[in-house]
């Protein structure tokens, strides 16, 4: 087993080769999870003198990873090897590089035909996710109901379609798949009112305070997201049953950032989306849900902070609500521009050179105290 009790522990098993990588053999191991309907991915580099290991490194065998902080609280993860590269490291060992995904390949590849009768979108997602993952849902159903038809497409694509058309009044739905095999679904507006799981700070005082490296990176992608859906896209909808027409335009408000406006110019009030149709075969908020979910998910991904912390395993997952504290330059008070609550949208855990590091990306709708001709 690789690591130190109380900080981090990792063990690698494939086939009947248990704990086949020792600390001196490990080059690097990277495990990444991100928000959205996306399987976690991994990269593994190691050396070995056991040439029989090569016969196990394929899709027919799960690469099993056991990890955690202590031996009494370990997590088991099964990974599928999708890429293998091997080089000779002298005459006595092999250098191996692997890449792959969480072992749920049928979820993304096998087409299915199903009808889910008179269910809400969240209930449908729960039924499908239960076949591959451990459902961890913050809500049991959404405010909609219809017959959902899966027309010979993989479950992953079908879940995407159902997710985007699942309706929550005055809120939107977030989804993520964690590296320990949990399918996470949350009401994102309700999540904002909860207590932060962790506080990232350079002055930790409490148990849930996590010291982070000072060289964080800030990225604002408001230009792209605003042009896409951030200004709001008005959709003209034609009802096939009664011949009526209506316009649907969703607005997104600030939830996390300390600002009354978002980082978008007031010169553009809206853009126009393509025409849609609606009938008795879908719920009444079918397109309203799509516009709200897509717009909110994009805007709440537009402003992000990335940083790392070292030395110990923290069971943080995507869609966790956390607090980030950054002091002002040459002052000991919080910087209101960057400090505050965020959603976790990416977690990358890496072991290399006998050092363990976790890099996280936190996202929200805007940075605080922004100024300008905005709305």
Tab-separated table of C-alpha atoms in Angstrom:
chain	number	residue	atom	x	y	z
A	1	UNK	CA	0.000	0.000	0.000
A	2	UNK	CA	1.225	3.438	-0.978
A	3	UNK	CA	1.051	6.436	1.348
A	4	UNK	CA	1.005	7.303	5.050
A	5	UNK	CA	-1.719	6.402	7.552
A	6	UNK	CA	-3.686	9.499	8.489
A	7	UNK	CA	-2.696	11.389	5.330
A	8	UNK	CA	-3.428	9.296	2.229
A	9	UNK	CA	-3.384	5.616	1.251
A	10	UNK	CA	-3.615	3.965	-2.187
A	11	UNK	CA	-3.635	0.344	-3.298
A	12	UNK	CA	-3.788	-0.992	-6.876
A	13	UNK	CA	-5.190	-4.396	-7.850
A	14	UNK	CA	-5.860	-6.031	-11.228
A	15	UNK	CA	-6.940	-9.637	-11.752
A	16	UNK	CA	-5.261	-11.774	-9.103
A	17	UNK	CA	-2.402	-9.273	-8.738
A	18	UNK	CA	-3.265	-7.516	-5.476
A	19	UNK	CA	-1.282	-4.452	-4.428
A	20	UNK	CA	0.910	-4.876	-7.516
A	21	UNK	CA	2.346	-1.325	-7.477
A	22	UNK	CA	4.718	-0.367	-4.684
A	23	UNK	CA	5.687	3.194	-3.861
A	24	UNK	CA	9.052	2.957	-5.594
A	25	UNK	CA	7.337	1.652	-8.772
A	26	UNK	CA	4.699	4.374	-9.051
A	27	UNK	CA	5.488	7.192	-11.467
A	28	UNK	CA	2.185	9.036	-11.207
A	29	UNK	CA	-1.529	8.473	-10.743
A	30	UNK	CA	-4.178	11.037	-11.640
A	31	UNK	CA	-7.909	10.610	-10.962
A	32	UNK	CA	-10.267	13.340	-12.197
A	33	UNK	CA	-13.981	13.946	-11.674
A	34	UNK	CA	-15.956	16.883	-13.042
A	35	UNK	CA	-19.445	18.278	-12.781
A	36	UNK	CA	-21.880	17.119	-15.418
A	37	UNK	CA	-22.932	13.755	-16.772
A	38	UNK	CA	-19.300	12.704	-17.269
A	39	UNK	CA	-17.493	9.549	-16.168
A	40	UNK	CA	-14.373	10.153	-14.024
A	41	UNK	CA	-11.107	9.556	-15.869
A	42	UNK	CA	-7.638	8.419	-14.830
A	43	UNK	CA	-4.004	8.262	-15.932
A	44	UNK	CA	-1.544	5.840	-14.356
A	45	UNK	CA	2.184	5.450	-14.921
A	46	UNK	CA	4.314	2.797	-13.214
A	47	UNK	CA	7.176	0.373	-13.679
A	48	UNK	CA	7.055	-3.376	-13.157
A	49	UNK	CA	9.222	-6.471	-13.431
A	50	UNK	CA	6.175	-8.745	-13.652
A	51	UNK	CA	5.516	-9.208	-17.373
A	52	UNK	CA	2.310	-11.158	-16.630
A	53	UNK	CA	0.721	-7.877	-15.526
A	54	UNK	CA	0.530	-6.888	-19.203
A	55	UNK	CA	-2.031	-9.618	-19.951
A	56	UNK	CA	-4.451	-8.141	-17.395
A	57	UNK	CA	-4.360	-4.549	-18.625
A	58	UNK	CA	-7.391	-4.482	-20.931
A	59	UNK	CA	-11.134	-3.779	-20.886
A	60	UNK	CA	-11.845	-7.317	-19.705
A	61	UNK	CA	-10.354	-6.617	-16.277
A	62	UNK	CA	-11.189	-3.825	-13.873
A	63	UNK	CA	-8.304	-1.904	-12.407
A	64	UNK	CA	-9.340	-1.646	-8.763
A	65	UNK	CA	-8.162	1.295	-6.693
A	66	UNK	CA	-8.556	1.453	-2.928
A	67	UNK	CA	-7.871	4.845	-1.404
A	68	UNK	CA	-8.588	7.090	1.561
A	69	UNK	CA	-6.961	8.681	4.575
A	70	UNK	CA	-6.956	5.736	7.008
A	71	UNK	CA	-7.198	1.957	6.669
A	72	UNK	CA	-10.527	2.009	8.516
A	73	UNK	CA	-12.159	4.327	5.988
A	74	UNK	CA	-11.126	3.317	2.478
A	75	UNK	CA	-13.037	3.664	-0.800
A	76	UNK	CA	-13.020	1.089	-3.603
A	77	UNK	CA	-13.135	2.243	-7.232
A	78	UNK	CA	-13.204	0.130	-10.408
A	79	UNK	CA	-11.630	1.591	-13.550
A	80	UNK	CA	-11.583	0.429	-17.177
A	81	UNK	CA	-8.302	0.544	-19.115
A	82	UNK	CA	-8.888	2.124	-22.539
A	83	UNK	CA	-5.311	3.065	-23.481
A	84	UNK	CA	-2.059	1.206	-22.902
A	85	UNK	CA	1.473	2.266	-23.754
A	86	UNK	CA	4.490	0.126	-22.843
A	87	UNK	CA	8.216	0.781	-23.082
A	88	UNK	CA	11.233	-1.187	-21.957
A	89	UNK	CA	13.002	0.427	-19.007
A	90	UNK	CA	16.350	-1.233	-19.458
A	91	UNK	CA	16.584	-5.028	-19.460
A	92	UNK	CA	14.778	-5.751	-16.218
A	93	UNK	CA	11.502	-3.806	-16.186
A	94	UNK	CA	8.653	-2.304	-18.179
A	95	UNK	CA	7.437	1.291	-18.075
A	96	UNK	CA	3.650	1.339	-18.453
A	97	UNK	CA	1.200	4.174	-19.052
A	98	UNK	CA	-2.567	3.610	-18.728
A	99	UNK	CA	-5.587	5.824	-19.382
A	100	UNK	CA	-9.255	5.104	-18.956
A	101	UNK	CA	-12.600	5.754	-17.308
A	102	UNK	CA	-14.734	4.608	-14.422
A	103	UNK	CA	-15.905	1.030	-15.101
A	104	UNK	CA	-19.357	1.919	-16.420
A	105	UNK	CA	-18.729	1.627	-20.146
A	106	UNK	CA	-22.219	0.251	-20.997
A	107	UNK	CA	-23.630	3.513	-19.614
A	108	UNK	CA	-22.009	5.447	-22.463
A	109	UNK	CA	-22.060	2.843	-25.241
A	110	UNK	CA	-25.070	0.483	-25.171
A	111	UNK	CA	-28.227	1.676	-26.933
A	112	UNK	CA	-31.509	0.856	-25.185
A	113	UNK	CA	-35.229	1.107	-25.921
A	114	UNK	CA	-37.400	2.034	-22.936
A	115	UNK	CA	-40.541	3.908	-21.966
A	116	UNK	CA	-40.818	5.454	-18.503
A	117	UNK	CA	-44.492	6.145	-17.934
A	118	UNK	CA	-45.911	9.057	-15.945
A	119	UNK	CA	-42.703	9.921	-14.087
A	120	UNK	CA	-40.849	13.109	-13.375
A	121	UNK	CA	-37.467	13.617	-14.991
A	122	UNK	CA	-35.570	13.189	-11.712
A	123	UNK	CA	-37.351	9.891	-11.036
A	124	UNK	CA	-36.315	8.612	-14.468
A	125	UNK	CA	-32.685	9.639	-13.915
A	126	UNK	CA	-32.728	7.895	-10.521
A	127	UNK	CA	-33.940	4.628	-12.072
A	128	UNK	CA	-31.221	4.684	-14.744
A	129	UNK	CA	-28.395	5.812	-12.448
A	130	UNK	CA	-29.197	3.010	-9.985
A	131	UNK	CA	-28.111	0.462	-12.605
A	132	UNK	CA	-24.534	1.776	-12.671
A	133	UNK	CA	-23.856	4.035	-9.698
A	134	UNK	CA	-24.828	4.800	-6.112
A	135	UNK	CA	-27.588	7.443	-6.396
A	136	UNK	CA	-26.985	10.426	-4.118
A	137	UNK	CA	-29.944	12.676	-4.802
A	138	UNK	CA	-30.843	15.855	-2.960
A	139	UNK	CA	-34.399	15.679	-4.335
A	140	UNK	CA	-36.695	12.746	-5.120
A	141	UNK	CA	-38.647	14.235	-8.031
A	142	UNK	CA	-38.899	17.311	-10.218
A	143	UNK	CA	-41.984	19.421	-10.934
A	144	UNK	CA	-42.963	17.667	-14.136
A	145	UNK	CA	-44.482	14.405	-15.345
A	146	UNK	CA	-44.715	12.715	-18.740
A	147	UNK	CA	-43.888	9.505	-20.623
A	148	UNK	CA	-40.156	9.566	-21.370
A	149	UNK	CA	-39.142	7.524	-24.442
A	150	UNK	CA	-35.598	6.185	-24.851
A	151	UNK	CA	-35.250	5.524	-28.579
A	152	UNK	CA	-32.314	3.107	-28.852
A	153	UNK	CA	-29.731	5.513	-27.452
A	154	UNK	CA	-27.213	4.945	-24.607
A	155	UNK	CA	-28.304	5.734	-21.062
A	156	UNK	CA	-25.808	8.594	-20.815
A	157	UNK	CA	-27.290	10.443	-23.784
A	158	UNK	CA	-30.835	9.750	-22.583
A	159	UNK	CA	-30.030	11.051	-19.097
A	160	UNK	CA	-28.674	14.232	-20.689
A	161	UNK	CA	-31.940	14.747	-22.563
A	162	UNK	CA	-34.110	14.065	-19.505
A	163	UNK	CA	-31.910	16.258	-17.282
A	164	UNK	CA	-32.183	19.284	-19.551
A	165	UNK	CA	-35.998	19.004	-19.736
A	166	UNK	CA	-36.595	18.356	-16.012
A	167	UNK	CA	-38.312	21.333	-14.456
A	168	UNK	CA	-37.655	22.938	-11.076
A	169	UNK	CA	-39.598	26.117	-10.298
A	170	UNK	CA	-37.155	28.985	-9.621
A	171	UNK	CA	-34.150	26.633	-9.600
A	172	UNK	CA	-32.023	24.377	-11.778
A	173	UNK	CA	-30.599	20.860	-11.503
A	174	UNK	CA	-26.920	19.956	-11.151
A	175	UNK	CA	-25.471	16.512	-11.899
A	176	UNK	CA	-22.063	14.951	-11.263
A	177	UNK	CA	-20.440	11.517	-11.085
A	178	UNK	CA	-17.821	11.217	-8.353
A	179	UNK	CA	-14.694	9.090	-8.522
A	180	UNK	CA	-16.077	6.761	-5.836
A	181	UNK	CA	-19.016	5.821	-8.062
A	182	UNK	CA	-21.749	8.120	-6.731
A	183	UNK	CA	-24.248	9.698	-9.099
A	184	UNK	CA	-24.959	13.111	-7.551
A	185	UNK	CA	-28.061	15.179	-8.358
A	186	UNK	CA	-28.932	18.394	-6.529
A	187	UNK	CA	-31.362	21.287	-6.494
A	188	UNK	CA	-28.717	23.983	-6.883
A	189	UNK	CA	-30.749	26.855	-5.431
A	190	UNK	CA	-31.581	24.818	-2.321
A	191	UNK	CA	-27.902	23.863	-2.025
A	192	UNK	CA	-26.905	27.537	-1.679
A	193	UNK	CA	-28.727	27.833	1.662
A	194	UNK	CA	-26.814	24.890	3.166
A	195	UNK	CA	-23.678	25.181	5.268
A	196	UNK	CA	-20.373	24.977	3.398
A	197	UNK	CA	-18.695	21.591	3.744
A	198	UNK	CA	-15.164	23.022	3.711
A	199	UNK	CA	-13.529	26.413	3.930
A	200	UNK	CA	-10.386	26.924	1.863
A	201	UNK	CA	-8.129	29.474	3.511
A	202	UNK	CA	-4.488	30.323	4.161
A	203	UNK	CA	-5.304	30.726	7.882
A	204	UNK	CA	-6.992	27.460	8.940
A	205	UNK	CA	-8.495	27.459	12.428
A	206	UNK	CA	-11.176	24.746	12.450
A	207	UNK	CA	-11.366	21.063	11.469
A	208	UNK	CA	-13.139	21.778	8.170
A	209	UNK	CA	-10.660	24.516	7.239
A	210	UNK	CA	-8.278	23.435	4.459
A	211	UNK	CA	-5.004	25.248	3.760
A	212	UNK	CA	-4.524	25.855	0.031
A	213	UNK	CA	-1.478	26.896	-1.964
A	214	UNK	CA	-1.407	30.620	-2.592
A	215	UNK	CA	-0.818	30.430	-6.342
A	216	UNK	CA	-4.448	30.013	-7.377
A	217	UNK	CA	-5.686	30.706	-10.915
A	218	UNK	CA	-8.752	32.801	-11.750
A	219	UNK	CA	-10.619	32.335	-15.045
A	220	UNK	CA	-13.641	34.263	-16.323
A	221	UNK	CA	-15.295	32.872	-19.457
A	222	UNK	CA	-18.261	35.221	-19.434
A	223	UNK	CA	-17.683	36.347	-23.036
A	224	UNK	CA	-18.272	32.895	-24.492
A	225	UNK	CA	-21.067	31.861	-22.128
A	226	UNK	CA	-22.902	35.187	-22.406
A	227	UNK	CA	-22.880	35.052	-26.189
A	228	UNK	CA	-24.127	31.460	-26.084
A	229	UNK	CA	-26.933	31.610	-23.512
A	230	UNK	CA	-25.973	34.117	-20.806
A	231	UNK	CA	-27.892	37.084	-22.209
A	232	UNK	CA	-31.010	34.927	-22.253
A	233	UNK	CA	-32.477	33.252	-25.325
A	234	UNK	CA	-36.134	33.851	-26.107
A	235	UNK	CA	-37.796	30.784	-27.591
A	236	UNK	CA	-40.999	30.961	-29.614
A	237	UNK	CA	-43.087	27.867	-28.877
A	238	UNK	CA	-45.989	26.583	-30.977
A	239	UNK	CA	-48.566	24.304	-29.322
A	240	UNK	CA	-49.577	21.554	-31.758
A	241	UNK	CA	-52.711	20.655	-29.792
A	242	UNK	CA	-54.551	23.988	-29.657
A	243	UNK	CA	-52.617	26.096	-32.155
A	244	UNK	CA	-51.531	28.710	-29.626
A	245	UNK	CA	-48.141	30.388	-29.596
A	246	UNK	CA	-46.049	31.721	-26.732
A	247	UNK	CA	-42.595	33.111	-25.995
A	248	UNK	CA	-40.368	31.771	-23.243
A	249	UNK	CA	-37.433	33.763	-21.847
A	250	UNK	CA	-35.625	32.721	-18.663
A	251	UNK	CA	-33.619	35.011	-16.413
A	252	UNK	CA	-30.772	33.980	-14.109
A	253	UNK	CA	-30.116	35.788	-10.848
A	254	UNK	CA	-27.112	35.889	-8.576
A	255	UNK	CA	-27.122	33.250	-5.811
A	256	UNK	CA	-23.532	32.912	-4.583
A	257	UNK	CA	-21.676	36.082	-5.523
A	258	UNK	CA	-22.035	39.285	-3.504
A	259	UNK	CA	-23.430	41.277	-6.415
A	260	UNK	CA	-26.820	42.328	-7.730
A	261	UNK	CA	-25.718	42.083	-11.346
A	262	UNK	CA	-23.935	39.490	-13.452
A	263	UNK	CA	-20.902	40.053	-15.657
A	264	UNK	CA	-22.906	40.829	-18.798
A	265	UNK	CA	-23.475	44.118	-20.541
A	266	UNK	CA	-26.796	45.902	-20.239
A	267	UNK	CA	-26.598	46.775	-23.972
A	268	UNK	CA	-27.852	43.280	-24.863
A	269	UNK	CA	-31.187	42.338	-23.326
A	270	UNK	CA	-31.694	38.963	-25.030
A	271	UNK	CA	-30.990	36.799	-28.045
A	272	UNK	CA	-33.428	34.680	-30.058
A	273	UNK	CA	-33.449	30.879	-29.968
A	274	UNK	CA	-34.826	28.553	-32.617
A	275	UNK	CA	-38.589	27.924	-32.734
A	276	UNK	CA	-39.871	24.961	-30.707
A	277	UNK	CA	-43.060	22.907	-30.664
A	278	UNK	CA	-44.964	21.415	-27.773
A	279	UNK	CA	-47.878	18.997	-27.411
A	280	UNK	CA	-49.650	16.648	-25.042
A	281	UNK	CA	-46.790	14.155	-25.298
A	282	UNK	CA	-44.512	16.390	-23.181
A	283	UNK	CA	-45.062	18.330	-19.975
A	284	UNK	CA	-46.115	21.974	-20.149
A	285	UNK	CA	-42.698	23.323	-19.032
A	286	UNK	CA	-40.681	21.154	-21.413
A	287	UNK	CA	-38.895	24.028	-23.185
A	288	UNK	CA	-38.985	26.348	-20.186
A	289	UNK	CA	-37.007	23.716	-18.233
A	290	UNK	CA	-34.495	23.356	-21.062
A	291	UNK	CA	-33.823	27.093	-21.273
A	292	UNK	CA	-33.526	27.463	-17.498
A	293	UNK	CA	-31.226	24.471	-16.953
A	294	UNK	CA	-28.941	25.254	-19.889
A	295	UNK	CA	-28.655	28.959	-19.121
A	296	UNK	CA	-28.118	28.502	-15.377
A	297	UNK	CA	-25.545	25.723	-15.774
A	298	UNK	CA	-23.578	27.832	-18.249
A	299	UNK	CA	-23.646	31.026	-16.169
A	300	UNK	CA	-22.707	29.228	-12.949
A	301	UNK	CA	-19.672	27.779	-14.751
A	302	UNK	CA	-18.470	31.087	-16.151
A	303	UNK	CA	-16.304	32.314	-13.247
A	304	UNK	CA	-13.888	29.903	-11.603
A	305	UNK	CA	-10.932	29.639	-9.247
A	306	UNK	CA	-8.475	26.713	-9.359
A	307	UNK	CA	-5.910	25.849	-6.708
A	308	UNK	CA	-4.200	22.902	-5.014
A	309	UNK	CA	-3.646	21.576	-1.523
A	310	UNK	CA	-1.163	18.916	-0.460
A	311	UNK	CA	-0.427	16.163	1.979
A	312	UNK	CA	-3.782	14.635	2.902
A	313	UNK	CA	-6.858	13.116	1.329
A	314	UNK	CA	-10.039	15.203	1.703
A	315	UNK	CA	-13.315	13.493	0.656
A	316	UNK	CA	-14.487	16.475	-1.386
A	317	UNK	CA	-16.748	15.747	-4.387
A	318	UNK	CA	-18.172	17.609	-7.337
A	319	UNK	CA	-21.228	19.772	-6.536
A	320	UNK	CA	-20.143	20.239	-2.930
A	321	UNK	CA	-20.768	23.729	-1.592
A	322	UNK	CA	-17.562	25.235	-0.192
A	323	UNK	CA	-16.193	28.552	1.021
A	324	UNK	CA	-13.110	30.227	-0.455
A	325	UNK	CA	-11.338	32.968	1.502
A	326	UNK	CA	-8.718	35.198	-0.085
A	327	UNK	CA	-7.110	38.059	1.823
A	328	UNK	CA	-6.694	41.446	0.178
A	329	UNK	CA	-3.189	42.399	-0.906
A	330	UNK	CA	-1.181	43.595	2.123
A	331	UNK	CA	-4.261	43.309	4.358
A	332	UNK	CA	-5.691	40.693	6.725
A	333	UNK	CA	-9.296	40.959	5.616
A	334	UNK	CA	-11.227	38.953	3.041
A	335	UNK	CA	-11.127	40.067	-0.577
A	336	UNK	CA	-14.807	40.554	-1.465
A	337	UNK	CA	-14.105	40.106	-5.194
A	338	UNK	CA	-13.045	36.441	-4.927
A	339	UNK	CA	-14.070	35.329	-1.428
A	340	UNK	CA	-17.357	33.579	-0.738
A	341	UNK	CA	-19.312	30.445	-1.563
A	342	UNK	CA	-18.655	28.319	-4.648
A	343	UNK	CA	-19.755	25.037	-6.207
A	344	UNK	CA	-17.046	22.412	-6.710
A	345	UNK	CA	-16.945	21.594	-10.436
A	346	UNK	CA	-13.692	19.647	-10.780
A	347	UNK	CA	-11.567	17.487	-8.453
A	348	UNK	CA	-8.216	16.049	-9.580
A	349	UNK	CA	-6.159	13.900	-7.203
A	350	UNK	CA	-2.561	13.191	-8.158
A	351	UNK	CA	0.329	11.181	-6.715
A	352	UNK	CA	3.779	11.821	-8.183
A	353	UNK	CA	7.297	11.805	-6.754
A	354	UNK	CA	5.895	10.465	-3.449
A	355	UNK	CA	3.806	13.611	-3.093
A	356	UNK	CA	0.005	13.684	-2.916
A	357	UNK	CA	-1.851	16.744	-4.195
A	358	UNK	CA	-5.472	17.623	-4.895
A	359	UNK	CA	-6.444	20.310	-7.392
A	360	UNK	CA	-9.981	21.658	-7.321
A	361	UNK	CA	-11.899	24.057	-9.512
A	362	UNK	CA	-14.601	26.143	-7.867
A	363	UNK	CA	-17.239	27.905	-9.955
A	364	UNK	CA	-20.063	30.370	-9.555
A	365	UNK	CA	-22.093	32.879	-11.589
A	366	UNK	CA	-19.833	35.909	-11.060
A	367	UNK	CA	-17.106	37.372	-8.901
A	368	UNK	CA	-18.212	39.781	-6.209
A	369	UNK	CA	-18.394	43.580	-6.215
A	370	UNK	CA	-18.185	43.919	-9.999
A	371	UNK	CA	-18.674	47.381	-11.479
A	372	UNK	CA	-19.790	48.654	-14.843
A	373	UNK	CA	-22.844	49.031	-17.056
A	374	UNK	CA	-24.125	45.542	-16.227
A	375	UNK	CA	-27.386	43.748	-15.586
